[in-house]
């Protein structure tokens, strides 16, 4: 049995702002059948602490990067959880990264350096009787963990893996904070945390980790290029042989239309008619009337997700006889653009601004198609949920979207293998014609059913990806 420590800033169901949480939450169960026991380390945000309330204190740090901290042990589902309770850093209202107004906490570097330092202490055997064979860090918030491990004194050297869920978020901070990270002077440089004169937390992890993964094969290739590497392409390319893409899976305990308690009606590929109850619930909730396929959006409203391009096309979508039920939050300007569109098209466009996990399930179960016009998408989970729920994904051909959806072109339709609609380049023209193509397909019920069924039959369970992570761990452990 290999004991792995997985460290991240989010894990479903305790704390989630996006796909990172789904993946970190699902990974332990995905790895268990392959002989990997995973313990997850999370920051002690109020909700996470409440979850482990009254648990035993495993360790105390009188001064963890200037903060007093304790470690609690609990469970995340069936698997062990460790929670870093550092009230000065994590006991705050608001989100995991910012205040209730959405502004980033100015001391995020300290908050996540402390998390990373705790992970490194754990992995290097310095915390009580906790022993791990390997450290698995996720995204910039845990990026310093491999670097701390690299520079640790008198420590067990265990291998480290860093998974990039999104290279656009790099955790760059003013050089002035370097002196407070508790790293030796030689860590300031190209061989360390320095990145164009700043402290780069993701960069530090990319430099120090023994292996780097990202969440789809196409994204693993894309980030070697300037258009996608966001300045880190050189480092990625130089570590080329250590960078691999392992596709995310979906957690069948949470995302399965046959068992999902958050749906108005459960169904499978054999009784897709039962989706109608979910469609009616969506129509009611979003005030939709009339006919025409219902498109949904379940997304952060940001440039990455191409939501500006979609917002500019909503009148066209309605003119083509489509309807829209949108759930999302993000950029204020985009939120307003979608609200305005709903005002212009009552009964045809319904918009909920916010974050609503149960509603996201109902939309997958009741809408006809999900629009994902991302400019880049490391993996993307909502298209995988769409496939599983017979909510046909309409996606830009990039990253994990390119790897998981089979476009309904003539050849794929004839071969009966199509699972969605793809388009090249996030331009108004390309997205408009993808929407038009989707609406045309929806007018042919037999074809549409075939696309839905084929998507539902696609296997995006964790089985394959769990095996690939386990193989990587074993390779690192020699
Ligand atoms: P990202 O992590 O880049 O936001 P993913 O597609 O990987 O994109 O994951 C997004 C996750 O967040 C999915 O589980 C999706 O259902 C969920 N999600 C996004 N926006 C919302 C929202 N407004 N309400 C509920 N769930 C949302
Ligand atoms: C990031 C990416 C998304 C990916 C998720 C989980 O948030 O933007 O594409 O699915 O991480 O890996």
Short mmCIF file of C-alpha atoms and ligand atoms in Angstrom, two decimals:
data_model
loop_
_atom_site.label_atom_id
_atom_site.label_comp_id
_atom_site.label_asym_id
_atom_site.label_seq_id
_atom_site.Cartn_x
_atom_site.Cartn_y
_atom_site.Cartn_z
CA UNK A 1 0.00 0.00 0.00
CA UNK A 2 1.35 3.43 -0.99
CA UNK A 3 0.46 6.32 1.33
CA UNK A 4 0.00 9.59 -0.54
CA UNK A 5 -0.61 13.06 0.85
CA UNK A 6 -2.80 15.16 -1.45
CA UNK A 7 -2.74 18.89 -0.67
CA UNK A 8 -5.09 21.45 -2.17
CA UNK A 9 -7.13 24.54 -1.38
CA UNK A 10 -10.51 22.95 -2.22
CA UNK A 11 -12.23 19.57 -2.02
CA UNK A 12 -15.85 18.70 -2.73
CA UNK A 13 -18.12 18.62 -0.74
CA UNK A 14 -16.42 20.79 1.89
CA UNK A 15 -15.20 23.73 -0.17
CA UNK A 16 -15.65 24.29 -3.89
CA UNK A 17 -15.27 27.14 -6.34
CA UNK A 18 -14.73 24.98 -9.43
CA UNK A 19 -13.55 21.74 -10.94
CA UNK A 20 -10.45 21.55 -8.73
CA UNK A 21 -12.68 20.67 -5.80
CA UNK A 22 -14.48 17.92 -7.71
CA UNK A 23 -11.18 16.34 -8.68
CA UNK A 24 -9.46 16.61 -5.29
CA UNK A 25 -12.60 15.24 -3.63
CA UNK A 26 -12.83 12.27 -6.00
CA UNK A 27 -9.14 11.37 -6.22
CA UNK A 28 -8.84 9.34 -2.99
CA UNK A 29 -11.66 6.98 -3.97
CA UNK A 30 -10.29 6.82 -7.51
CA UNK A 31 -6.87 5.76 -6.24
CA UNK A 32 -7.95 3.34 -3.53
CA UNK A 33 -8.67 0.39 -5.89
CA UNK A 34 -5.11 0.74 -7.19
CA UNK A 35 -3.45 0.25 -3.84
CA UNK A 36 -3.03 3.93 -2.97
CA UNK A 37 -4.23 5.26 0.40
CA UNK A 38 -4.70 9.03 0.05
CA UNK A 39 -4.88 11.51 2.90
CA UNK A 40 -6.10 14.97 1.90
CA UNK A 41 -4.77 18.13 3.56
CA UNK A 42 -7.03 21.21 3.43
CA UNK A 43 -6.91 24.71 4.95
CA UNK A 44 -9.08 25.16 8.03
CA UNK A 45 -11.69 27.50 6.55
CA UNK A 46 -14.69 27.81 8.89
CA UNK A 47 -16.78 25.23 6.97
CA UNK A 48 -13.97 22.72 6.89
CA UNK A 49 -13.28 23.15 10.61
CA UNK A 50 -16.97 22.72 11.38
CA UNK A 51 -16.84 19.43 9.49
CA UNK A 52 -14.05 18.04 11.72
CA UNK A 53 -15.44 19.74 14.83
CA UNK A 54 -14.18 18.19 18.04
CA UNK A 55 -11.59 16.02 16.31
CA UNK A 56 -8.27 15.20 17.91
CA UNK A 57 -5.33 17.59 17.54
CA UNK A 58 -2.57 15.73 15.76
CA UNK A 59 0.09 18.40 15.85
CA UNK A 60 0.83 22.01 16.80
CA UNK A 61 3.06 24.56 15.10
CA UNK A 62 3.75 27.49 17.45
CA UNK A 63 5.00 29.52 14.48
CA UNK A 64 4.03 28.39 10.99
CA UNK A 65 5.20 31.31 8.84
CA UNK A 66 4.24 33.66 11.65
CA UNK A 67 0.93 32.00 12.52
CA UNK A 68 -0.04 29.67 15.30
CA UNK A 69 -1.44 26.48 13.81
CA UNK A 70 -2.90 23.12 14.73
CA UNK A 71 -3.62 20.04 12.70
CA UNK A 72 -6.89 18.15 13.06
CA UNK A 73 -7.61 14.67 11.76
CA UNK A 74 -11.00 13.75 10.31
CA UNK A 75 -12.55 12.00 7.35
CA UNK A 76 -13.40 13.10 3.83
CA UNK A 77 -15.99 10.49 2.92
CA UNK A 78 -14.28 7.16 3.46
CA UNK A 79 -10.76 8.58 3.37
CA UNK A 80 -8.55 10.36 5.91
CA UNK A 81 -8.53 14.14 6.04
CA UNK A 82 -6.12 16.53 7.74
CA UNK A 83 -7.16 20.12 8.39
CA UNK A 84 -4.73 22.95 9.04
CA UNK A 85 -6.31 25.21 11.62
CA UNK A 86 -4.52 28.55 11.60
CA UNK A 87 -7.13 31.09 12.71
CA UNK A 88 -5.04 34.12 11.74
CA UNK A 89 -4.96 32.82 8.17
CA UNK A 90 -8.17 30.93 7.53
CA UNK A 91 -10.86 31.92 10.06
CA UNK A 92 -12.51 34.51 7.79
CA UNK A 93 -15.82 35.21 6.14
CA UNK A 94 -15.85 35.15 2.37
CA UNK A 95 -14.45 32.66 -0.12
CA UNK A 96 -11.31 30.55 0.03
CA UNK A 97 -9.31 33.24 -1.78
CA UNK A 98 -11.03 36.51 -1.10
CA UNK A 99 -13.32 38.63 1.01
CA UNK A 100 -17.11 38.69 0.67
CA UNK A 101 -16.74 41.40 -2.02
CA UNK A 102 -14.55 39.05 -4.03
CA UNK A 103 -11.26 40.89 -3.52
CA UNK A 104 -8.26 38.58 -3.07
CA UNK A 105 -6.90 38.45 0.45
CA UNK A 106 -3.64 40.44 0.42
CA UNK A 107 -1.87 37.74 2.44
CA UNK A 108 -2.75 34.84 0.14
CA UNK A 109 0.95 34.18 -0.29
CA UNK A 110 1.27 33.55 3.47
CA UNK A 111 -1.95 31.55 3.71
CA UNK A 112 -0.96 29.11 1.00
CA UNK A 113 2.73 29.08 1.84
CA UNK A 114 1.69 27.95 5.32
CA UNK A 115 -0.50 25.21 3.84
CA UNK A 116 2.38 24.11 1.63
CA UNK A 117 4.84 24.20 4.49
CA UNK A 118 2.57 22.02 6.59
CA UNK A 119 2.31 19.58 3.68
CA UNK A 120 6.07 19.44 3.33
CA UNK A 121 6.52 18.86 7.08
CA UNK A 122 4.00 16.03 6.90
CA UNK A 123 5.52 14.43 3.83
CA UNK A 124 9.03 14.62 5.20
CA UNK A 125 8.08 12.78 8.37
CA UNK A 126 8.36 15.72 10.78
CA UNK A 127 4.82 15.53 12.14
CA UNK A 128 4.18 12.99 14.89
CA UNK A 129 3.71 9.51 13.57
CA UNK A 130 2.35 10.64 10.19
CA UNK A 131 4.21 8.86 7.38
CA UNK A 132 3.75 9.31 3.65
CA UNK A 133 5.47 7.84 0.61
CA UNK A 134 4.61 10.63 -1.77
CA UNK A 135 3.32 14.21 -1.93
CA UNK A 136 0.72 15.24 -4.52
CA UNK A 137 0.20 19.02 -4.75
CA UNK A 138 -2.56 20.73 -6.75
CA UNK A 139 -2.33 24.13 -8.43
CA UNK A 140 -0.53 27.28 -7.27
CA UNK A 141 -1.98 27.17 -3.77
CA UNK A 142 0.04 24.03 -3.07
CA UNK A 143 2.86 24.89 -5.46
CA UNK A 144 5.38 25.67 -2.74
CA UNK A 145 5.01 22.23 -1.15
CA UNK A 146 7.41 20.48 -3.56
CA UNK A 147 9.83 23.40 -3.14
CA UNK A 148 9.76 23.21 0.67
CA UNK A 149 10.31 19.48 0.33
CA UNK A 150 13.25 20.09 -1.97
CA UNK A 151 14.95 22.43 0.50
CA UNK A 152 13.97 20.57 3.70
CA UNK A 153 16.84 19.82 6.08
CA UNK A 154 17.28 16.47 7.84
CA UNK A 155 14.23 15.14 6.12
CA UNK A 156 13.01 12.02 4.40
CA UNK A 157 13.04 12.81 0.67
CA UNK A 158 9.79 11.55 -0.78
CA UNK A 159 8.86 12.17 -4.41
CA UNK A 160 6.41 14.90 -5.34
CA UNK A 161 3.82 15.34 -8.08
CA UNK A 162 2.34 18.68 -9.05
CA UNK A 163 -0.93 18.74 -10.97
CA UNK A 164 -1.75 21.85 -12.98
CA UNK A 165 -5.51 22.37 -13.09
CA UNK A 166 -5.16 25.80 -14.67
CA UNK A 167 -1.86 27.42 -15.62
CA UNK A 168 -3.54 30.83 -15.89
CA UNK A 169 -3.58 31.07 -12.10
CA UNK A 170 0.05 31.21 -11.02
CA UNK A 171 0.18 32.69 -7.54
CA UNK A 172 2.62 35.53 -8.32
CA UNK A 173 3.54 37.83 -5.46
CA UNK A 174 5.89 40.69 -4.75
CA UNK A 175 9.55 39.73 -4.36
CA UNK A 176 9.47 41.33 -0.91
CA UNK A 177 7.62 38.36 0.56
CA UNK A 178 10.46 35.96 -0.23
CA UNK A 179 12.24 36.66 3.06
CA UNK A 180 9.18 35.54 5.00
CA UNK A 181 8.72 32.17 3.30
CA UNK A 182 11.32 30.45 5.44
CA UNK A 183 13.27 29.22 2.43
CA UNK A 184 17.08 29.32 2.22
CA UNK A 185 18.62 32.22 0.24
CA UNK A 186 19.53 29.96 -2.67
CA UNK A 187 15.81 29.38 -3.30
CA UNK A 188 15.68 32.91 -4.72
CA UNK A 189 16.58 32.38 -8.35
CA UNK A 190 15.69 30.58 -11.53
CA UNK A 191 16.42 27.37 -9.63
CA UNK A 192 13.74 28.10 -7.07
CA UNK A 193 10.79 30.39 -6.58
CA UNK A 194 11.86 33.47 -8.53
CA UNK A 195 9.85 34.19 -11.65
CA UNK A 196 10.55 37.34 -13.65
CA UNK A 197 11.49 39.18 -10.46
CA UNK A 198 8.45 37.99 -8.49
CA UNK A 199 7.74 35.10 -6.17
CA UNK A 200 5.93 32.49 -8.25
CA UNK A 201 4.26 29.77 -6.23
CA UNK A 202 3.19 27.65 -9.20
CA UNK A 203 6.55 28.22 -10.82
CA UNK A 204 8.31 26.97 -7.68
CA UNK A 205 6.31 23.76 -7.80
CA UNK A 206 6.91 23.26 -11.51
CA UNK A 207 10.60 23.63 -10.89
CA UNK A 208 10.79 21.38 -7.83
CA UNK A 209 8.28 18.59 -8.46
CA UNK A 210 9.53 15.19 -9.58
CA UNK A 211 6.59 14.86 -11.95
CA UNK A 212 4.13 17.32 -13.42
CA UNK A 213 0.71 16.37 -14.62
CA UNK A 214 -2.12 18.32 -16.08
CA UNK A 215 -5.71 17.33 -16.56
CA UNK A 216 -5.93 16.42 -20.25
CA UNK A 217 -3.49 15.25 -22.94
CA UNK A 218 -4.31 18.15 -25.26
CA UNK A 219 -3.72 20.75 -22.52
CA UNK A 220 -0.39 19.06 -21.72
CA UNK A 221 0.65 19.84 -25.30
CA UNK A 222 -0.96 23.29 -25.44
CA UNK A 223 0.91 24.65 -22.39
CA UNK A 224 4.24 24.18 -24.14
CA UNK A 225 3.16 27.01 -26.45
CA UNK A 226 3.01 30.74 -25.63
CA UNK A 227 -0.73 31.01 -26.46
CA UNK A 228 -1.56 28.68 -23.57
CA UNK A 229 1.54 28.57 -21.34
CA UNK A 230 0.91 32.09 -19.98
CA UNK A 231 4.62 32.72 -19.65
CA UNK A 232 5.45 29.32 -18.15
CA UNK A 233 5.75 27.56 -21.54
CA UNK A 234 9.55 27.66 -21.43
CA UNK A 235 9.67 25.91 -18.07
CA UNK A 236 7.04 23.39 -19.14
CA UNK A 237 8.92 22.64 -22.34
CA UNK A 238 12.22 22.28 -20.47
CA UNK A 239 10.63 19.74 -18.14
CA UNK A 240 8.99 18.14 -21.17
CA UNK A 241 9.63 14.50 -20.36
CA UNK A 242 8.08 14.93 -16.93
CA UNK A 243 4.85 16.57 -18.06
CA UNK A 244 1.92 14.27 -18.79
CA UNK A 245 -1.81 14.75 -19.26
CA UNK A 246 -4.19 12.57 -17.27
CA UNK A 247 -7.86 13.22 -17.95
CA UNK A 248 -10.15 13.93 -15.01
CA UNK A 249 -12.91 11.47 -14.34
CA UNK A 250 -16.35 12.00 -12.89
CA UNK A 251 -17.51 10.73 -9.54
CA UNK A 252 -20.42 8.35 -10.18
CA UNK A 253 -21.61 8.70 -6.59
CA UNK A 254 -22.31 12.37 -7.27
CA UNK A 255 -23.00 12.53 -11.02
CA UNK A 256 -25.28 9.73 -12.20
CA UNK A 257 -28.73 10.53 -13.63
CA UNK A 258 -30.07 7.14 -12.56
CA UNK A 259 -29.49 7.84 -8.88
CA UNK A 260 -29.14 11.64 -8.58
CA UNK A 261 -31.38 12.86 -5.73
CA UNK A 262 -31.09 16.45 -6.97
CA UNK A 263 -33.10 15.71 -10.12
CA UNK A 264 -36.87 16.04 -10.39
CA UNK A 265 -36.83 12.63 -12.13
CA UNK A 266 -34.13 10.02 -12.50
CA UNK A 267 -33.47 8.32 -15.84
CA UNK A 268 -31.03 6.34 -17.92
CA UNK A 269 -30.23 5.99 -21.63
CA UNK A 270 -33.18 3.56 -21.92
CA UNK A 271 -35.80 6.00 -20.69
CA UNK A 272 -34.70 9.42 -21.84
CA UNK A 273 -38.40 10.39 -22.02
CA UNK A 274 -38.23 10.73 -18.24
CA UNK A 275 -36.02 13.80 -18.70
CA UNK A 276 -39.21 15.73 -19.46
CA UNK A 277 -39.93 16.14 -15.75
CA UNK A 278 -36.54 17.78 -15.32
CA UNK A 279 -37.14 19.96 -18.36
CA UNK A 280 -40.42 21.16 -16.88
CA UNK A 281 -38.70 21.90 -13.59
CA UNK A 282 -36.05 23.92 -15.44
CA UNK A 283 -38.71 25.80 -17.42
CA UNK A 284 -40.53 26.64 -14.24
CA UNK A 285 -37.45 27.69 -12.31
CA UNK A 286 -36.17 29.91 -15.16
CA UNK A 287 -39.57 31.18 -16.30
CA UNK A 288 -39.21 29.67 -19.77
CA UNK A 289 -42.17 29.07 -22.04
CA UNK A 290 -42.79 28.09 -25.67
CA UNK A 291 -40.75 25.53 -27.57
CA UNK A 292 -37.22 25.14 -28.93
CA UNK A 293 -34.18 23.43 -27.45
CA UNK A 294 -33.04 24.64 -24.05
CA UNK A 295 -29.36 25.51 -23.91
CA UNK A 296 -27.75 25.78 -20.53
CA UNK A 297 -24.61 27.42 -19.19
CA UNK A 298 -23.17 26.38 -15.81
CA UNK A 299 -20.03 28.36 -15.46
CA UNK A 300 -17.77 30.96 -14.02
CA UNK A 301 -18.53 34.05 -16.10
CA UNK A 302 -15.04 34.90 -17.29
CA UNK A 303 -12.93 35.51 -20.36
CA UNK A 304 -11.49 31.98 -20.09
CA UNK A 305 -14.96 30.56 -20.55
CA UNK A 306 -15.70 32.68 -23.66
CA UNK A 307 -18.76 34.13 -21.97
CA UNK A 308 -18.25 37.53 -23.60
CA UNK A 309 -18.64 35.94 -27.03
CA UNK A 310 -21.74 34.06 -25.97
CA UNK A 311 -23.26 37.16 -24.38
CA UNK A 312 -22.96 38.90 -27.75
CA UNK A 313 -24.87 36.12 -29.51
CA UNK A 314 -27.91 35.72 -27.30
CA UNK A 315 -30.26 37.61 -29.62
CA UNK A 316 -29.15 35.31 -32.45
CA UNK A 317 -29.71 32.23 -30.31
CA UNK A 318 -33.27 33.33 -29.66
CA UNK A 319 -33.83 34.27 -33.33
CA UNK A 320 -32.77 30.69 -34.20
CA UNK A 321 -35.50 29.37 -31.90
CA UNK A 322 -33.22 28.43 -29.01
CA UNK A 323 -33.88 29.09 -25.33
CA UNK A 324 -31.36 29.60 -22.55
CA UNK A 325 -31.25 28.72 -18.84
CA UNK A 326 -28.08 30.15 -17.40
CA UNK A 327 -26.44 29.62 -14.00
CA UNK A 328 -23.22 31.41 -13.30
CA UNK A 329 -21.35 34.16 -11.57
CA UNK A 330 -18.17 36.09 -12.14
CA UNK A 331 -17.31 39.31 -13.95
CA UNK A 332 -19.84 41.99 -13.06
CA UNK A 333 -20.07 43.20 -16.66
CA UNK A 334 -20.89 39.71 -17.92
CA UNK A 335 -23.43 39.12 -15.17
CA UNK A 336 -25.15 42.32 -16.28
CA UNK A 337 -25.02 41.36 -19.96
CA UNK A 338 -26.84 38.09 -19.24
CA UNK A 339 -29.38 39.81 -17.00
CA UNK A 340 -30.05 42.36 -19.75
CA UNK A 341 -30.57 39.57 -22.28
CA UNK A 342 -33.10 37.93 -19.94
CA UNK A 343 -34.97 41.24 -19.71
CA UNK A 344 -35.01 41.57 -23.51
CA UNK A 345 -36.27 37.99 -23.97
CA UNK A 346 -38.69 37.12 -21.19
CA UNK A 347 -39.81 33.51 -21.40
CA UNK A 348 -36.88 32.66 -23.69
CA UNK A 349 -33.86 33.45 -21.51
CA UNK A 350 -33.72 32.82 -17.78
CA UNK A 351 -30.67 33.75 -15.72
CA UNK A 352 -29.61 32.88 -12.18
CA UNK A 353 -26.56 34.74 -11.00
CA UNK A 354 -24.91 32.80 -8.21
CA UNK A 355 -23.47 29.46 -7.27
CA UNK A 356 -26.00 26.68 -6.78
CA UNK A 357 -24.83 23.07 -6.69
CA UNK A 358 -28.30 21.42 -6.70
CA UNK A 359 -29.48 23.62 -9.57
CA UNK A 360 -26.41 22.64 -11.59
CA UNK A 361 -27.60 19.01 -11.43
CA UNK A 362 -31.16 19.86 -12.45
CA UNK A 363 -29.89 21.84 -15.45
CA UNK A 364 -27.77 18.93 -16.67
CA UNK A 365 -30.80 16.68 -16.29
CA UNK A 366 -33.35 19.02 -17.92
CA UNK A 367 -31.60 21.15 -20.56
CA UNK A 368 -31.01 19.82 -24.08
CA UNK A 369 -27.47 21.11 -24.61
CA UNK A 370 -24.71 22.77 -22.59
CA UNK A 371 -22.67 25.59 -24.13
CA UNK A 372 -18.94 25.65 -23.30
CA UNK A 373 -17.18 28.13 -25.59
CA UNK A 374 -13.94 28.22 -23.57
CA UNK A 375 -10.86 29.97 -24.96
CA UNK A 376 -8.83 27.41 -23.02
CA UNK A 377 -9.99 24.54 -20.85
CA UNK A 378 -7.48 22.36 -19.03
CA UNK A 379 -10.03 19.57 -18.72
CA UNK A 380 -13.53 20.86 -18.06
CA UNK A 381 -16.01 18.84 -16.07
CA UNK A 382 -19.33 20.30 -17.13
CA UNK A 383 -19.05 18.68 -20.59
CA UNK A 384 -18.42 15.33 -18.87
CA UNK A 385 -21.49 15.82 -16.67
CA UNK A 386 -23.39 16.86 -19.81
CA UNK A 387 -22.36 13.67 -21.59
CA UNK A 388 -23.41 11.53 -18.62
CA UNK A 389 -26.77 13.32 -18.38
CA UNK A 390 -27.73 13.41 -22.06
CA UNK A 391 -27.27 17.20 -22.09
CA UNK A 392 -25.36 17.46 -25.36
CA UNK A 393 -22.11 19.44 -25.03
CA UNK A 394 -21.42 22.22 -27.54
CA UNK A 395 -17.74 22.99 -27.03
CA UNK A 396 -14.74 24.85 -28.36
CA UNK A 397 -12.06 22.48 -29.63
CA UNK A 398 -9.42 23.08 -26.97
CA UNK A 399 -7.85 21.26 -24.01
CA UNK A 400 -9.98 18.63 -22.37
CA UNK A 401 -13.01 19.70 -24.43
CA UNK A 402 -11.17 18.52 -27.56
CA UNK A 403 -10.29 15.23 -25.87
CA UNK A 404 -13.70 14.26 -24.56
CA UNK A 405 -16.37 15.28 -27.10
CA UNK A 406 -16.78 13.70 -30.56
CA UNK A 407 -18.13 16.22 -33.04
CA UNK A 408 -21.35 15.40 -34.86
CA UNK A 409 -19.88 15.80 -38.33
CA UNK A 410 -21.31 13.75 -41.18
CA UNK A 411 -18.81 10.92 -40.82
CA UNK A 412 -19.24 10.64 -37.04
CA UNK A 413 -23.02 10.76 -37.37
CA UNK A 414 -22.99 8.04 -40.02
CA UNK A 415 -20.72 5.92 -37.85
CA UNK A 416 -23.00 6.58 -34.86
CA UNK A 417 -20.12 7.81 -32.67
CA UNK A 418 -20.94 11.52 -32.30
CA UNK A 419 -21.44 12.81 -28.74
CA UNK A 420 -21.64 16.58 -29.17
CA UNK A 421 -20.77 19.60 -31.27
CA UNK A 422 -17.30 21.13 -31.51
CA UNK A 423 -16.14 24.33 -33.15
CA UNK A 424 -12.75 25.88 -33.87
CA UNK A 425 -11.82 29.25 -32.50
CA UNK A 426 -13.95 31.21 -30.05
CA UNK A 427 -15.35 33.74 -32.52
CA UNK A 428 -18.95 34.92 -32.90
CA UNK A 429 -19.14 33.27 -36.34
CA UNK A 430 -17.88 29.89 -35.12
CA UNK A 431 -20.09 29.83 -32.03
CA UNK A 432 -23.14 31.00 -34.00
CA UNK A 433 -22.74 28.23 -36.54
CA UNK A 434 -22.21 25.65 -33.77
CA UNK A 435 -25.46 26.78 -32.16
CA UNK A 436 -27.21 26.62 -35.54
CA UNK A 437 -25.85 23.12 -36.14
CA UNK A 438 -27.04 22.02 -32.70
CA UNK A 439 -30.53 23.36 -33.29
CA UNK A 440 -30.68 21.60 -36.67
CA UNK A 441 -29.64 18.31 -35.07
CA UNK A 442 -32.22 18.77 -32.35
CA UNK A 443 -34.91 18.94 -35.04
CA UNK A 444 -34.08 15.34 -35.98
CA UNK A 445 -35.22 13.44 -32.89
CA UNK A 446 -33.73 10.07 -33.86
CA UNK A 447 -30.29 11.57 -34.46
CA UNK A 448 -30.51 13.63 -31.30
CA UNK A 449 -31.37 10.57 -29.21
CA UNK A 450 -28.46 8.72 -30.76
CA UNK A 451 -26.06 11.53 -29.81
CA UNK A 452 -27.44 11.61 -26.27
CA UNK A 453 -27.19 7.83 -25.87
CA UNK A 454 -23.69 7.68 -27.25
CA UNK A 455 -22.58 10.38 -24.82
CA UNK A 456 -24.20 8.58 -21.92
CA UNK A 457 -22.38 5.39 -22.88
CA UNK A 458 -18.98 7.11 -22.97
CA UNK A 459 -16.82 6.06 -20.05
CA UNK A 460 -15.40 9.00 -18.13
CA UNK A 461 -15.29 7.18 -14.84
CA UNK A 462 -12.13 7.45 -12.78
CA UNK A 463 -11.10 3.85 -13.50
CA UNK A 464 -8.57 4.66 -16.23
CA UNK A 465 -7.26 7.88 -14.75
CA UNK A 466 -6.94 6.41 -11.26
CA UNK A 467 -4.79 3.65 -12.75
CA UNK A 468 -2.64 6.21 -14.56
CA UNK A 469 -1.97 8.26 -11.41
CA UNK A 470 -1.18 5.06 -9.52
CA UNK A 471 1.25 4.00 -12.25
CA UNK A 472 2.94 7.40 -12.08
CA UNK A 473 3.27 7.15 -8.28
CA UNK A 474 4.81 3.67 -8.61
CA UNK A 475 7.23 4.84 -11.26
CA UNK A 476 8.39 7.70 -8.98
CA UNK A 477 8.84 5.33 -6.08
CA UNK A 478 10.98 3.11 -8.28
P1 LIG B 1 -13.58 25.39 -13.76
O1 LIG B 1 -12.99 24.59 -12.68
O2 LIG B 1 -12.58 25.99 -14.68
O3 LIG B 1 -14.56 26.41 -13.28
P2 LIG B 1 -14.82 22.87 -14.59
O4 LIG B 1 -15.73 22.59 -15.74
O5 LIG B 1 -13.66 21.99 -14.42
O6 LIG B 1 -14.40 24.40 -14.73
O7 LIG B 1 -15.60 22.75 -13.22
C1 LIG B 1 -16.62 23.63 -12.85
C2 LIG B 1 -17.36 22.99 -11.70
O8 LIG B 1 -18.06 23.99 -11.01
C3 LIG B 1 -18.41 21.98 -12.14
O9 LIG B 1 -18.61 21.05 -11.10
C4 LIG B 1 -19.64 22.87 -12.35
O10 LIG B 1 -20.83 22.15 -12.27
C5 LIG B 1 -19.47 23.81 -11.19
N1 LIG B 1 -20.06 25.13 -11.37
C6 LIG B 1 -19.60 26.18 -12.11
N2 LIG B 1 -20.37 27.26 -11.96
C7 LIG B 1 -21.35 26.91 -11.11
C8 LIG B 1 -22.48 27.60 -10.55
N3 LIG B 1 -22.73 28.88 -10.82
N4 LIG B 1 -23.27 26.92 -9.69
C9 LIG B 1 -23.03 25.62 -9.41
N5 LIG B 1 -22.00 24.92 -9.90
C10 LIG B 1 -21.17 25.56 -10.74
C1 LIG B 2 -9.54 23.98 -13.52
C2 LIG B 2 -9.79 24.05 -15.02
C3 LIG B 2 -10.79 23.04 -15.50
C4 LIG B 2 -10.55 21.67 -14.88
C5 LIG B 2 -10.51 21.80 -13.37
C6 LIG B 2 -10.26 20.47 -12.67
O1 LIG B 2 -10.46 24.72 -12.80
O2 LIG B 2 -10.17 25.36 -15.43
O3 LIG B 2 -10.71 22.92 -16.92
O4 LIG B 2 -11.57 20.78 -15.26
O5 LIG B 2 -9.49 22.66 -12.99
O6 LIG B 2 -9.07 19.86 -13.09
#
